[in-house]
Tab-separated table of C-alpha atoms and ligand atoms in Angstrom:
chain	number	residue	atom	x	y	z
G	1	MET	CA	0.000	0.000	0.000
G	2	SER	CA	2.980	2.290	0.587
G	3	ASP	CA	3.238	3.174	-3.105
G	4	ARG	CA	-0.200	4.858	-3.035
G	5	SER	CA	-0.523	8.300	-1.473
G	6	CYS	CA	-3.406	8.789	0.922
G	7	LEU	CA	-5.178	11.783	2.423
G	8	ALA	CA	-7.312	11.315	5.528
G	9	VAL	CA	-10.037	13.921	5.939
G	10	ILE	CA	-11.317	13.797	9.502
G	11	LEU	CA	-14.643	15.507	10.165
G	12	ALA	CA	-14.954	17.055	13.583
G	13	ALA	CA	-17.197	20.069	13.109
G	14	GLY	CA	-20.338	18.534	14.599
G	15	GLU	CA	-21.778	20.247	17.660
G	16	GLY	CA	-21.815	17.199	19.919
G	17	THR	CA	-24.516	18.803	22.046
G	18	ARG	CA	-25.579	15.477	23.524
G	19	MET	CA	-22.288	15.244	25.392
G	20	LYS	CA	-23.598	18.181	27.495
G	21	SER	CA	-20.067	19.427	27.840
G	22	ALA	CA	-17.989	22.580	27.616
G	23	LEU	CA	-15.353	20.418	25.920
G	24	PRO	CA	-15.765	19.731	22.170
G	25	LYS	CA	-16.963	16.167	21.630
G	26	VAL	CA	-13.879	14.875	19.800
G	27	LEU	CA	-11.653	15.959	22.696
G	28	HIS	CA	-13.362	13.635	25.153
G	29	GLU	CA	-10.917	10.884	25.961
G	30	VAL	CA	-10.811	7.140	25.495
G	31	GLY	CA	-7.774	5.459	27.063
G	32	ARG	CA	-6.704	8.959	28.166
G	33	LEU	CA	-6.315	10.156	24.565
G	34	PRO	CA	-8.825	12.490	22.858
G	35	MET	CA	-11.043	10.533	20.476
G	36	ILE	CA	-9.695	12.470	17.512
G	37	GLY	CA	-6.190	11.334	18.495
G	38	HIS	CA	-7.267	7.712	18.047
G	39	VAL	CA	-8.735	8.493	14.628
G	40	LEU	CA	-5.565	10.296	13.518
G	41	ALA	CA	-3.421	7.411	14.755
G	42	ALA	CA	-5.521	4.846	12.866
G	43	ALA	CA	-5.257	6.914	9.674
G	44	ARG	CA	-1.476	7.138	9.979
G	45	GLN	CA	-1.165	3.476	10.796
G	46	ALA	CA	-3.135	2.722	7.647
G	47	GLY	CA	-0.567	4.674	5.668
G	48	ALA	CA	-2.062	8.166	5.354
G	49	ASN	CA	0.602	10.656	4.361
G	50	GLY	CA	-1.588	13.723	4.697
G	51	GLU	CA	-4.282	14.548	7.231
G	52	ALA	CA	-6.932	17.260	7.081
G	53	VAL	CA	-9.033	17.909	10.163
G	54	VAL	CA	-12.289	19.817	9.652
G	55	ILE	CA	-13.335	21.748	12.726
G	56	GLY	CA	-16.319	23.947	13.498
G	57	HIS	CA	-16.248	27.662	13.799
G	58	GLY	CA	-14.529	28.626	17.040
G	59	ALA	CA	-13.256	25.142	17.803
G	60	ASP	CA	-9.839	26.453	18.747
G	61	GLN	CA	-9.476	23.830	21.458
G	62	VAL	CA	-9.648	21.126	18.780
G	63	ARG	CA	-7.105	22.958	16.665
G	64	ALA	CA	-4.757	23.248	19.648
G	65	ALA	CA	-5.157	19.555	20.445
G	66	VAL	CA	-4.317	18.268	16.962
G	67	GLU	CA	-1.588	20.719	15.946
G	68	LEU	CA	1.869	19.925	17.232
G	69	PRO	CA	3.506	22.672	19.265
G	70	ALA	CA	6.034	24.814	17.361
G	71	GLY	CA	9.383	23.077	17.122
G	72	ALA	CA	8.021	19.592	17.849
G	73	SER	CA	9.054	16.848	15.482
G	74	GLY	CA	6.446	15.019	13.424
G	75	ARG	CA	3.680	16.172	11.113
G	76	SER	CA	0.740	18.325	12.106
G	77	PRO	CA	-2.525	17.743	10.314
G	78	GLU	CA	-3.846	20.661	8.284
G	79	VAL	CA	-6.854	22.227	9.949
G	80	PHE	CA	-9.835	23.517	7.972
G	81	VAL	CA	-12.844	25.377	9.303
G	82	GLN	CA	-16.371	24.506	8.217
G	83	THR	CA	-18.092	27.845	8.841
G	84	GLU	CA	-21.673	26.561	8.552
G	85	ARG	CA	-22.750	23.068	9.525
G	86	LEU	CA	-24.425	21.945	6.324
G	87	GLY	CA	-23.713	18.224	6.495
G	88	THR	CA	-20.919	15.684	6.117
G	89	GLY	CA	-20.542	16.233	2.344
G	90	HIS	CA	-20.207	19.973	2.870
G	91	ALA	CA	-17.744	19.413	5.724
G	92	THR	CA	-15.534	17.218	3.517
G	93	LEU	CA	-15.315	19.993	0.940
G	94	ALA	CA	-13.947	22.368	3.570
G	95	ALA	CA	-10.714	20.441	2.940
G	96	ARG	CA	-10.946	21.132	-0.812
G	97	SER	CA	-7.440	22.570	-1.139
G	98	ALA	CA	-5.950	19.429	0.410
G	99	ILE	CA	-8.018	17.099	-1.798
G	100	GLU	CA	-7.031	19.166	-4.840
G	101	ARG	CA	-3.400	18.320	-4.298
G	102	GLY	CA	-4.257	14.948	-5.782
G	103	TYR	CA	-3.848	11.801	-3.680
G	104	ASP	CA	-4.401	8.255	-4.894
G	105	ASP	CA	-6.746	7.527	-1.968
G	106	VAL	CA	-8.964	9.872	0.011
G	107	LEU	CA	-10.331	8.536	3.304
G	108	VAL	CA	-13.176	10.490	4.872
G	109	MET	CA	-13.441	9.664	8.556
G	110	PHE	CA	-15.385	10.870	11.590
G	111	GLY	CA	-13.566	12.290	14.594
G	112	ASP	CA	-15.883	10.643	17.101
G	113	ALA	CA	-15.173	6.997	16.184
G	114	PRO	CA	-12.274	6.135	18.500
G	115	LEU	CA	-12.372	2.367	17.985
G	116	LEU	CA	-11.787	2.480	14.266
G	117	GLN	CA	-8.839	0.217	13.485
G	118	ALA	CA	-6.129	0.592	10.909
G	119	ASP	CA	-6.810	-2.831	9.401
G	120	ALA	CA	-10.390	-1.796	8.522
G	121	LEU	CA	-8.973	1.249	6.740
G	122	GLY	CA	-6.341	-0.956	5.152
G	123	ALA	CA	-9.043	-3.234	3.727
G	124	MET	CA	-10.806	-0.215	2.238
G	125	ARG	CA	-7.590	1.086	0.662
G	126	HIS	CA	-6.926	-2.393	-0.648
G	127	ALA	CA	-10.297	-2.316	-2.428
G	128	LEU	CA	-9.372	1.036	-4.019
G	129	ALA	CA	-6.039	-0.401	-5.108
G	130	GLY	CA	-8.004	-3.282	-6.645
G	131	GLY	CA	-9.976	-0.900	-8.850
G	132	ALA	CA	-12.955	0.270	-6.790
G	133	ASP	CA	-13.760	3.986	-7.070
G	134	VAL	CA	-15.754	4.326	-3.868
G	135	VAL	CA	-15.560	2.037	-0.831
G	136	VAL	CA	-18.008	2.209	2.045
G	137	MET	CA	-17.378	0.762	5.498
G	138	GLY	CA	-20.366	-1.473	6.235
G	139	PHE	CA	-21.363	-3.286	9.414
G	140	ARG	CA	-24.265	-5.407	10.493
G	141	THR	CA	-26.392	-4.662	13.533
G	142	GLU	CA	-29.746	-5.736	14.923
G	143	ARG	CA	-30.259	-2.135	16.087
G	144	PRO	CA	-29.753	-0.086	12.921
G	145	THR	CA	-31.688	2.961	14.155
G	146	GLY	CA	-29.839	6.182	13.400
G	147	TYR	CA	-27.462	4.720	10.825
G	148	GLY	CA	-27.531	5.130	7.075
G	149	ARG	CA	-28.667	1.888	5.350
G	150	LEU	CA	-26.659	0.300	2.558
G	151	ILE	CA	-28.958	-0.220	-0.402
G	152	GLY	CA	-27.869	-2.779	-2.936
G	153	ARG	CA	-29.063	-4.808	-5.845
G	154	GLY	CA	-27.545	-8.095	-6.917
G	155	GLY	CA	-24.328	-7.608	-4.978
G	156	THR	CA	-23.782	-3.989	-6.085
G	157	LEU	CA	-24.100	-1.043	-3.764
G	158	THR	CA	-26.406	1.538	-5.305
G	159	ALA	CA	-27.034	4.056	-2.516
G	160	ILE	CA	-26.836	4.861	1.164
G	161	ARG	CA	-30.129	6.018	2.579
G	162	GLU	CA	-30.163	8.050	5.784
G	163	GLU	CA	-32.657	6.895	8.440
G	164	LYS	CA	-34.908	9.930	7.933
G	165	ASP	CA	-35.131	9.364	4.196
G	166	CYS	CA	-35.768	5.590	4.316
G	167	SER	CA	-38.975	3.892	3.205
G	168	ASP	CA	-40.518	1.496	5.763
G	169	GLU	CA	-39.009	-1.385	3.837
G	170	GLU	CA	-35.526	0.162	3.670
G	171	ARG	CA	-35.620	0.849	7.388
G	172	LEU	CA	-35.607	-2.951	7.973
G	173	ILE	CA	-32.157	-3.271	6.381
G	174	THR	CA	-29.521	-4.203	8.972
G	175	PHE	CA	-26.412	-3.611	6.834
G	176	CYS	CA	-25.370	-0.084	7.759
G	177	ASN	CA	-22.928	2.669	6.957
G	178	GLY	CA	-20.074	2.713	9.460
G	179	GLY	CA	-19.152	6.265	8.525
G	180	THR	CA	-15.728	6.007	6.937
G	181	MET	CA	-15.640	6.292	3.165
G	182	ALA	CA	-12.699	5.738	0.817
G	183	ILE	CA	-12.782	7.516	-2.536
G	184	ALA	CA	-10.338	7.207	-5.428
G	185	GLY	CA	-8.524	10.539	-5.443
G	186	LYS	CA	-9.037	11.053	-9.175
G	187	HIS	CA	-12.828	11.139	-8.708
G	188	ALA	CA	-13.077	12.626	-5.229
G	189	LEU	CA	-13.673	16.311	-5.947
G	190	ASP	CA	-15.988	15.659	-8.886
G	191	LEU	CA	-18.157	13.312	-6.800
G	192	LEU	CA	-18.199	15.607	-3.763
G	193	ASP	CA	-19.095	18.650	-5.883
G	194	ARG	CA	-22.139	16.830	-7.271
G	195	ILE	CA	-23.729	16.322	-3.829
G	196	GLY	CA	-27.000	18.204	-3.394
G	197	ASN	CA	-29.172	18.841	-0.349
G	198	ASP	CA	-32.522	17.511	-1.465
G	199	ASN	CA	-33.306	15.314	1.547
G	200	ALA	CA	-35.263	15.271	4.815
G	201	LYS	CA	-32.616	17.280	6.671
G	202	GLY	CA	-31.718	19.650	3.833
G	203	GLU	CA	-28.046	18.747	4.355
G	204	TYR	CA	-25.232	17.911	1.960
G	205	TYR	CA	-24.757	14.225	2.728
G	206	LEU	CA	-21.386	12.604	2.100
G	207	THR	CA	-23.278	9.361	1.715
G	208	ASP	CA	-24.850	10.594	-1.547
G	209	VAL	CA	-21.474	9.927	-3.168
G	210	VAL	CA	-22.540	6.289	-3.476
G	211	ALA	CA	-25.633	6.924	-5.614
G	212	ILE	CA	-23.782	9.561	-7.643
G	213	ALA	CA	-20.869	7.205	-8.356
G	214	HIS	CA	-23.271	4.382	-9.207
G	215	GLY	CA	-25.097	6.706	-11.617
G	216	LEU	CA	-21.769	7.444	-13.336
G	217	SER	CA	-21.113	3.690	-13.664
G	218	LEU	CA	-18.169	3.877	-11.282
G	219	SER	CA	-17.415	0.880	-9.119
G	220	VAL	CA	-18.776	1.078	-5.548
G	221	LYS	CA	-17.949	-1.542	-2.937
G	222	ALA	CA	-18.709	-2.170	0.708
G	223	VAL	CA	-16.099	-3.604	3.054
G	224	GLU	CA	-17.690	-5.291	6.049
G	225	VAL	CA	-16.153	-4.542	9.453
G	226	SER	CA	-17.066	-5.273	13.056
G	227	PHE	CA	-19.432	-2.962	14.913
G	228	GLU	CA	-16.687	-1.369	17.029
G	229	ASN	CA	-15.062	0.168	13.993
G	230	ALA	CA	-18.261	2.073	13.363
G	231	LEU	CA	-19.116	2.998	16.923
G	232	GLY	CA	-19.688	6.751	16.957
G	233	VAL	CA	-19.795	8.440	20.347
G	234	ASN	CA	-22.655	10.885	20.736
G	235	ASN	CA	-23.217	10.926	24.510
G	236	ARG	CA	-21.389	9.935	27.681
G	237	ALA	CA	-23.004	6.514	27.841
G	238	GLU	CA	-21.551	5.733	24.420
G	239	LEU	CA	-18.243	7.205	25.595
G	240	ALA	CA	-18.200	4.700	28.463
G	241	GLU	CA	-19.114	1.913	26.021
G	242	ALA	CA	-16.187	2.881	23.788
G	243	GLU	CA	-13.857	3.048	26.800
G	244	ALA	CA	-14.889	-0.426	27.936
G	245	ILE	CA	-14.253	-1.956	24.511
G	246	TRP	CA	-10.951	-0.102	24.204
G	247	GLN	CA	-9.776	-1.343	27.623
G	248	GLU	CA	-10.744	-4.902	26.681
G	249	ARG	CA	-8.594	-4.673	23.567
G	250	LYS	CA	-5.622	-3.246	25.424
G	251	ARG	CA	-5.810	-5.868	28.186
G	252	ARG	CA	-5.890	-8.643	25.654
G	253	GLU	CA	-3.036	-7.145	23.679
G	254	SER	CA	-0.862	-6.883	26.791
G	255	MET	CA	-1.668	-10.419	27.959
G	256	LEU	CA	-0.843	-11.788	24.526
G	257	SER	CA	2.470	-9.938	24.671
G	258	GLY	CA	3.420	-11.778	27.870
G	259	VAL	CA	2.054	-9.673	30.730
G	260	THR	CA	0.150	-11.511	33.473
G	261	LEU	CA	-3.044	-9.722	34.504
G	262	VAL	CA	-4.529	-11.630	37.407
G	263	ALA	CA	-7.910	-9.921	37.083
G	264	PRO	CA	-7.770	-8.153	33.717
G	265	GLU	CA	-11.178	-6.548	34.089
G	266	THR	CA	-9.856	-4.460	37.011
G	267	VAL	CA	-6.758	-3.085	35.293
G	268	PHE	CA	-7.029	0.175	33.349
G	269	PHE	CA	-4.571	1.270	30.686
G	270	SER	CA	-3.754	4.478	28.871
G	271	HIS	CA	-3.170	4.686	25.135
G	272	ASP	CA	0.599	4.778	25.617
G	273	THR	CA	1.071	2.258	28.452
G	274	GLU	CA	4.015	-0.041	27.728
G	275	ILE	CA	4.609	-3.155	29.807
G	276	GLY	CA	7.330	-5.736	29.245
G	277	ALA	CA	6.840	-9.485	29.230
G	278	ASP	CA	6.760	-11.437	32.482
G	279	THR	CA	5.539	-8.460	34.442
G	280	LEU	CA	2.796	-9.360	36.885
G	281	VAL	CA	-0.042	-6.914	37.432
G	282	GLU	CA	-2.304	-7.724	40.353
G	283	PRO	CA	-5.948	-6.581	40.568
G	284	ASN	CA	-7.140	-2.985	40.680
G	285	VAL	CA	-4.358	-1.074	39.042
G	286	VAL	CA	-4.757	2.158	37.059
G	287	PHE	CA	-2.122	3.256	34.549
G	288	GLY	CA	-2.330	6.941	33.686
G	289	PRO	CA	-0.489	8.348	30.667
G	290	GLY	CA	3.269	8.028	30.265
G	291	VAL	CA	3.954	4.672	31.936
G	292	LYS	CA	6.748	2.402	30.751
G	293	ILE	CA	7.430	-0.831	32.591
G	294	ALA	CA	10.264	-3.186	31.695
G	295	VAL	CA	10.243	-6.964	31.881
G	296	GLY	CA	9.707	-8.967	35.029
G	297	ALA	CA	8.391	-6.214	37.267
G	298	THR	CA	5.646	-6.755	39.839
G	299	ILE	CA	2.809	-4.302	40.288
G	300	HIS	CA	0.889	-5.371	43.369
G	301	GLY	CA	-2.792	-4.536	43.794
G	302	PHE	CA	-4.414	-1.106	44.095
G	303	CYS	CA	-1.684	1.027	42.545
G	304	HIS	CA	-2.149	4.277	40.640
G	305	ILE	CA	0.772	4.915	38.323
G	306	GLU	CA	1.288	7.758	35.852
G	307	ASP	CA	4.233	9.298	34.013
G	308	ALA	CA	6.606	6.748	35.487
G	309	GLN	CA	9.342	4.401	34.366
G	310	ILE	CA	9.696	1.113	36.142
G	311	ALA	CA	12.721	-1.044	35.418
G	312	ALA	CA	13.158	-4.808	35.304
G	313	GLY	CA	12.466	-6.693	38.504
G	314	ALA	CA	11.145	-3.653	40.377
G	315	LYS	CA	8.279	-4.129	42.843
G	316	ILE	CA	5.528	-1.594	43.322
G	317	GLY	CA	2.728	-1.528	45.886
G	318	PRO	CA	0.307	-2.689	47.001
G	319	PHE	CA	-1.405	0.700	47.401
G	320	ALA	CA	1.349	2.804	45.860
G	321	ARG	CA	0.914	6.002	43.922
G	322	LEU	CA	3.612	6.926	41.407
G	323	ARG	CA	3.244	10.398	39.968
G	324	GLY	CA	4.956	12.520	37.331
G	325	GLY	CA	8.610	11.833	36.743
G	326	SER	CA	8.935	8.770	38.935
G	327	MET	CA	11.691	6.355	37.990
G	328	VAL	CA	12.055	3.081	39.815
G	329	MET	CA	15.220	1.353	38.667
G	330	GLU	CA	16.222	-2.320	38.543
G	331	LYS	CA	15.051	-4.376	41.501
G	332	ALA	CA	14.105	-1.289	43.500
G	333	LYS	CA	10.958	-1.251	45.597
G	334	VAL	CA	8.238	1.300	46.313
G	335	GLY	CA	5.910	-0.407	48.748
G	336	THR	CA	2.692	-0.023	50.663
G	337	PHE	CA	1.117	3.433	50.975
G	338	CYS	CA	4.018	5.218	49.340
G	339	GLU	CA	3.807	8.155	46.965
G	340	THR	CA	6.603	9.260	44.659
G	341	LYS	CA	6.887	12.310	42.415
G	342	LYS	CA	9.941	13.404	40.380
G	343	ALA	CA	11.860	10.747	42.228
G	344	ARG	CA	14.595	8.411	41.070
G	345	ILE	CA	14.804	5.279	43.132
G	346	GLU	CA	18.102	3.741	42.072
G	347	PRO	CA	18.802	0.025	41.649
G	348	GLY	CA	18.009	-2.104	44.664
G	349	ALA	CA	16.878	0.824	46.821
G	350	LYS	CA	13.815	0.265	49.004
G	351	VAL	CA	11.030	2.601	50.036
G	352	PRO	CA	8.900	-0.092	51.616
G	353	HIS	CA	6.166	1.622	53.624
G	354	LEU	CA	4.232	4.853	54.224
G	355	SER	CA	6.547	7.385	52.569
G	356	TYR	CA	6.337	10.461	50.399
G	357	ILE	CA	9.415	10.764	48.196
G	358	GLY	CA	9.185	13.886	46.011
G	359	ASP	CA	11.912	15.784	44.136
G	360	ALA	CA	14.421	13.247	45.311
G	361	ILE	CA	17.096	10.773	44.396
G	362	VAL	CA	17.436	7.652	46.509
G	363	GLY	CA	20.819	6.072	45.860
G	364	SER	CA	21.257	2.422	45.014
G	365	GLY	CA	20.789	-0.058	47.813
G	366	SER	CA	19.536	2.568	50.268
G	367	ASN	CA	16.738	1.759	52.677
G	368	ILE	CA	14.148	4.347	53.564
G	369	GLY	CA	12.404	3.615	56.866
G	370	ALA	CA	8.636	3.559	57.228
G	371	GLY	CA	6.996	6.951	57.436
G	372	THR	CA	9.927	8.883	55.986
G	373	ILE	CA	8.869	12.070	54.236
G	374	THR	CA	10.854	14.337	51.948
G	375	CYS	CA	9.785	17.875	52.884
G	376	ASN	CA	10.245	19.166	49.351
G	377	TYR	CA	8.001	22.219	49.441
G	378	ASP	CA	8.448	25.318	51.543
G	379	GLY	CA	5.170	26.880	50.491
G	380	VAL	CA	6.803	28.717	47.590
G	381	ASN	CA	9.466	26.545	45.963
G	382	LYS	CA	10.269	22.867	45.533
G	383	HIS	CA	13.687	21.595	46.626
G	384	LEU	CA	15.742	18.492	45.971
G	385	THR	CA	16.702	15.737	48.403
G	386	GLU	CA	19.718	13.710	47.304
G	387	ILE	CA	20.372	10.504	49.149
G	388	GLY	CA	23.551	8.654	48.238
G	389	ALA	CA	24.088	4.934	47.830
G	390	GLY	CA	23.818	2.529	50.750
G	391	VAL	CA	22.142	5.017	53.090
G	392	PHE	CA	19.917	3.968	55.981
G	393	ILE	CA	17.156	6.419	56.898
G	394	GLY	CA	15.467	5.484	60.185
G	395	THR	CA	11.693	5.370	60.389
G	396	ASN	CA	9.564	8.461	60.697
G	397	SER	CA	12.239	10.856	59.531
G	398	SER	CA	11.545	14.203	57.895
G	399	LEU	CA	14.138	15.123	55.299
G	400	VAL	CA	13.919	18.889	54.891
G	401	ALA	CA	15.069	19.858	51.393
G	402	PRO	CA	17.319	21.101	49.970
G	403	LEU	CA	19.301	18.316	51.532
G	404	LYS	CA	22.149	15.931	50.770
G	405	VAL	CA	22.685	12.721	52.667
G	406	GLY	CA	26.046	11.242	51.695
G	407	ALA	CA	26.719	7.629	50.705
G	408	GLY	CA	26.746	5.130	53.524
G	409	ALA	CA	25.295	7.611	56.024
G	410	TYR	CA	22.899	6.641	58.773
G	411	VAL	CA	19.978	8.765	60.002
G	412	ALA	CA	18.464	7.859	63.349
G	413	ALA	CA	14.741	7.111	63.524
G	414	GLY	CA	12.453	10.033	64.170
G	415	SER	CA	14.912	12.632	62.922
G	416	VAL	CA	14.081	15.973	61.391
G	417	VAL	CA	17.099	16.415	59.149
G	418	THR	CA	17.741	20.015	58.100
G	419	ASP	CA	21.483	19.972	57.475
G	420	ASP	CA	23.482	17.938	54.979
G	421	VAL	CA	24.843	14.654	56.293
G	422	PRO	CA	28.351	13.700	55.063
G	423	ASP	CA	29.260	10.267	53.703
G	424	GLU	CA	29.378	7.539	56.363
G	425	ALA	CA	28.138	9.927	59.119
G	426	LEU	CA	25.480	9.177	61.732
G	427	ALA	CA	22.917	11.943	62.212
G	428	PHE	CA	20.459	12.381	65.077
G	429	GLY	CA	17.871	15.059	64.522
G	430	ARG	CA	15.652	14.529	67.528
G	431	ALA	CA	15.382	15.493	71.204
G	432	ARG	CA	17.420	13.344	73.564
G	433	GLN	CA	15.300	10.902	75.577
G	434	VAL	CA	14.751	11.649	79.296
G	435	THR	CA	13.961	8.702	81.634
G	436	ARG	CA	12.853	9.120	85.298
G	437	GLU	CA	12.935	5.983	87.468
G	438	GLY	CA	9.585	5.190	89.199
G	439	ARG	CA	7.843	8.279	87.862
G	440	GLY	CA	5.477	6.258	85.662
G	441	LYS	CA	3.905	4.539	88.656
G	442	GLN	CA	3.570	7.845	90.526
G	443	LEU	CA	1.912	9.498	87.593
G	444	ARG	CA	-0.622	6.715	87.177
G	445	GLU	CA	-1.553	6.796	90.871
G	446	ARG	CA	-1.967	10.565	90.845
G	447	MET	CA	-4.280	10.409	87.841
G	448	ALA	CA	-6.364	7.606	89.432
G	449	ARG	CA	-6.791	9.657	92.639
G	450	ALA	CA	-7.921	12.684	90.681
G	451	LYS	CA	-10.454	10.567	88.788
G	452	ASN	CA	-11.933	9.030	91.983
G	453	LYS	CA	-12.296	12.484	93.537
G	454	ASP	CA	-14.194	13.756	90.477
G	455	GLU	CA	-16.587	10.785	90.421
G	456	GLY	CA	-17.100	10.762	94.256
R	501	UD1	C1	-23.430	9.592	9.653
R	501	UD1	C2	-23.768	9.040	8.266
R	501	UD1	C3	-24.557	7.743	8.418
R	501	UD1	C4	-23.724	6.748	9.219
R	501	UD1	C5	-23.308	7.343	10.557
R	501	UD1	C6	-22.308	6.446	11.235
R	501	UD1	C7	-24.010	10.928	6.772
R	501	UD1	C8	-24.956	11.838	6.072
R	501	UD1	N1	-24.546	10.016	7.542
R	501	UD1	O1	-24.648	9.949	10.288
R	501	UD1	O2	-24.840	7.197	7.170
R	501	UD1	O3	-24.469	5.560	9.417
R	501	UD1	O4	-22.680	8.637	10.366
R	501	UD1	O5	-22.017	6.929	12.514
R	501	UD1	O6	-22.818	11.065	6.577
R	501	UD1	N2	-19.912	16.717	10.751
R	501	UD1	C9	-19.273	17.889	10.381
R	501	UD1	N3	-20.009	18.874	9.779
R	501	UD1	C10	-21.326	18.735	9.514
R	501	UD1	C11	-21.971	17.547	9.908
R	501	UD1	C12	-21.242	16.549	10.506
R	501	UD1	O7	-18.076	18.043	10.588
R	501	UD1	O8	-21.909	19.691	8.959
R	501	UD1	C13	-19.113	15.660	11.374
R	501	UD1	C14	-19.487	15.362	12.817
R	501	UD1	O9	-18.645	16.103	13.704
R	501	UD1	C15	-19.216	13.881	12.933
R	501	UD1	C16	-19.432	13.355	11.537
R	501	UD1	O10	-19.350	14.460	10.675
R	501	UD1	O11	-17.882	13.636	13.307
R	501	UD1	C17	-20.754	12.614	11.384
R	501	UD1	O12	-21.813	13.493	11.622
R	501	UD1	P1	-23.107	13.023	12.405
R	501	UD1	O13	-24.019	14.196	12.506
R	501	UD1	O14	-22.715	12.322	13.644
R	501	UD1	O15	-23.730	12.006	11.348
R	501	UD1	P2	-24.732	10.814	11.648
R	501	UD1	O16	-26.110	11.351	11.689
R	501	UD1	O17	-24.248	10.034	12.793
R	502	MG	MG1	-22.881	10.324	14.418
């Protein structure tokens, strides 16, 4: 397919009012990626070498989401504005100047179909390469309400009829239009320019391309795909449905690549989650964006992990929260009720229980006692705590940053450490203990007497 050029026109100018949201519909997320991001990715995976996104008037948020920031590497899609919402055919023509450049294949896609897969697009492009002029993505459903019906005669597709324009008989058809259409580039503009608006909604329907092409004796084909490819999200219930299917796919994909999910239905991925083989993920784990896990790690139950790198053999949780910029290196451990942020836990280091480690480096092989907190924030600025290799931090210590604890140092339990600790030193940062012989007994007796007096 690589020898054929391909333009993907992605329509995203619809109002999406049923989302009842201040956010444009196509920016609602599935797998923590805006729906339009999934559509763009599928187009590129199917070999598109140009993308045109059609947005509505004032949809600057959509523009900002799809355009790469200045200086970033990669290709930004071209953005076109459909100034009036006059239908999908009209919206496609907003990208006229891109279509005019002349591609072999033109794919017209909808920005609210996040489950569309590259292989469905590939099958459509394959049909174009095989000589078809127009290819429609068809799917079968027992609940066709709302979809355009594929009308055929003797194996040829003759038209797509929108629900509102169907006869009673046509409405019974269960083979439906999944939305995406592939058009041979050499005919695309001519076909699109012939679309009229003589229908129940008075809109310029993209779907009329089928009847127009048939009338011109061009070859029109349908490629049948599964329902998910066609699933268009119009409200939040459908958004949740799309999310559920997407998570299912991702769980399966990761299990088939060698990851053990003990209870897959309780593990939630992001679009970019990467997990190496032989990693074990226990129940109830959420992966936010930006997580990379190497081979043979263990993620115990009830962890929330985002923007984190976890190296081979590391152990996380249960009940750990890894936030932005966390790096847990080979065989290191971040255990129960620990939170990390911008923290590098070097190989073999252990943060086993009840700690907050933020803006910090924990050197290799160091052990951080239960309840240790890095005091990284002074109310205005964040400061770094650097702990060298082989350090022992006693339990319930507060490490007040900026702070350096040298390699091999030892911090006594319960310390508030405000000054740097040199290599190999022992630091006490706590009040000296005072012990009074016999005073415990006296105190108890005095309290008991006072209580009796009150009650008598
Ligand atoms: C469309 C198809 C229908 C198909 C269904 C699949 C048409 C006429 N109908 O109907 O056959 O079964 O999708 O989900 O194409 N849009 C614009 N500008 C417009 C109108 C729409 O950009 O003026 C965009 C929307 O943002 C959306 C897409 O086009 O991404 C589809 O529009 P929508 O109104 O959802 O069409 P459906 O009625 O669902
Ligand atoms: Mg729709």
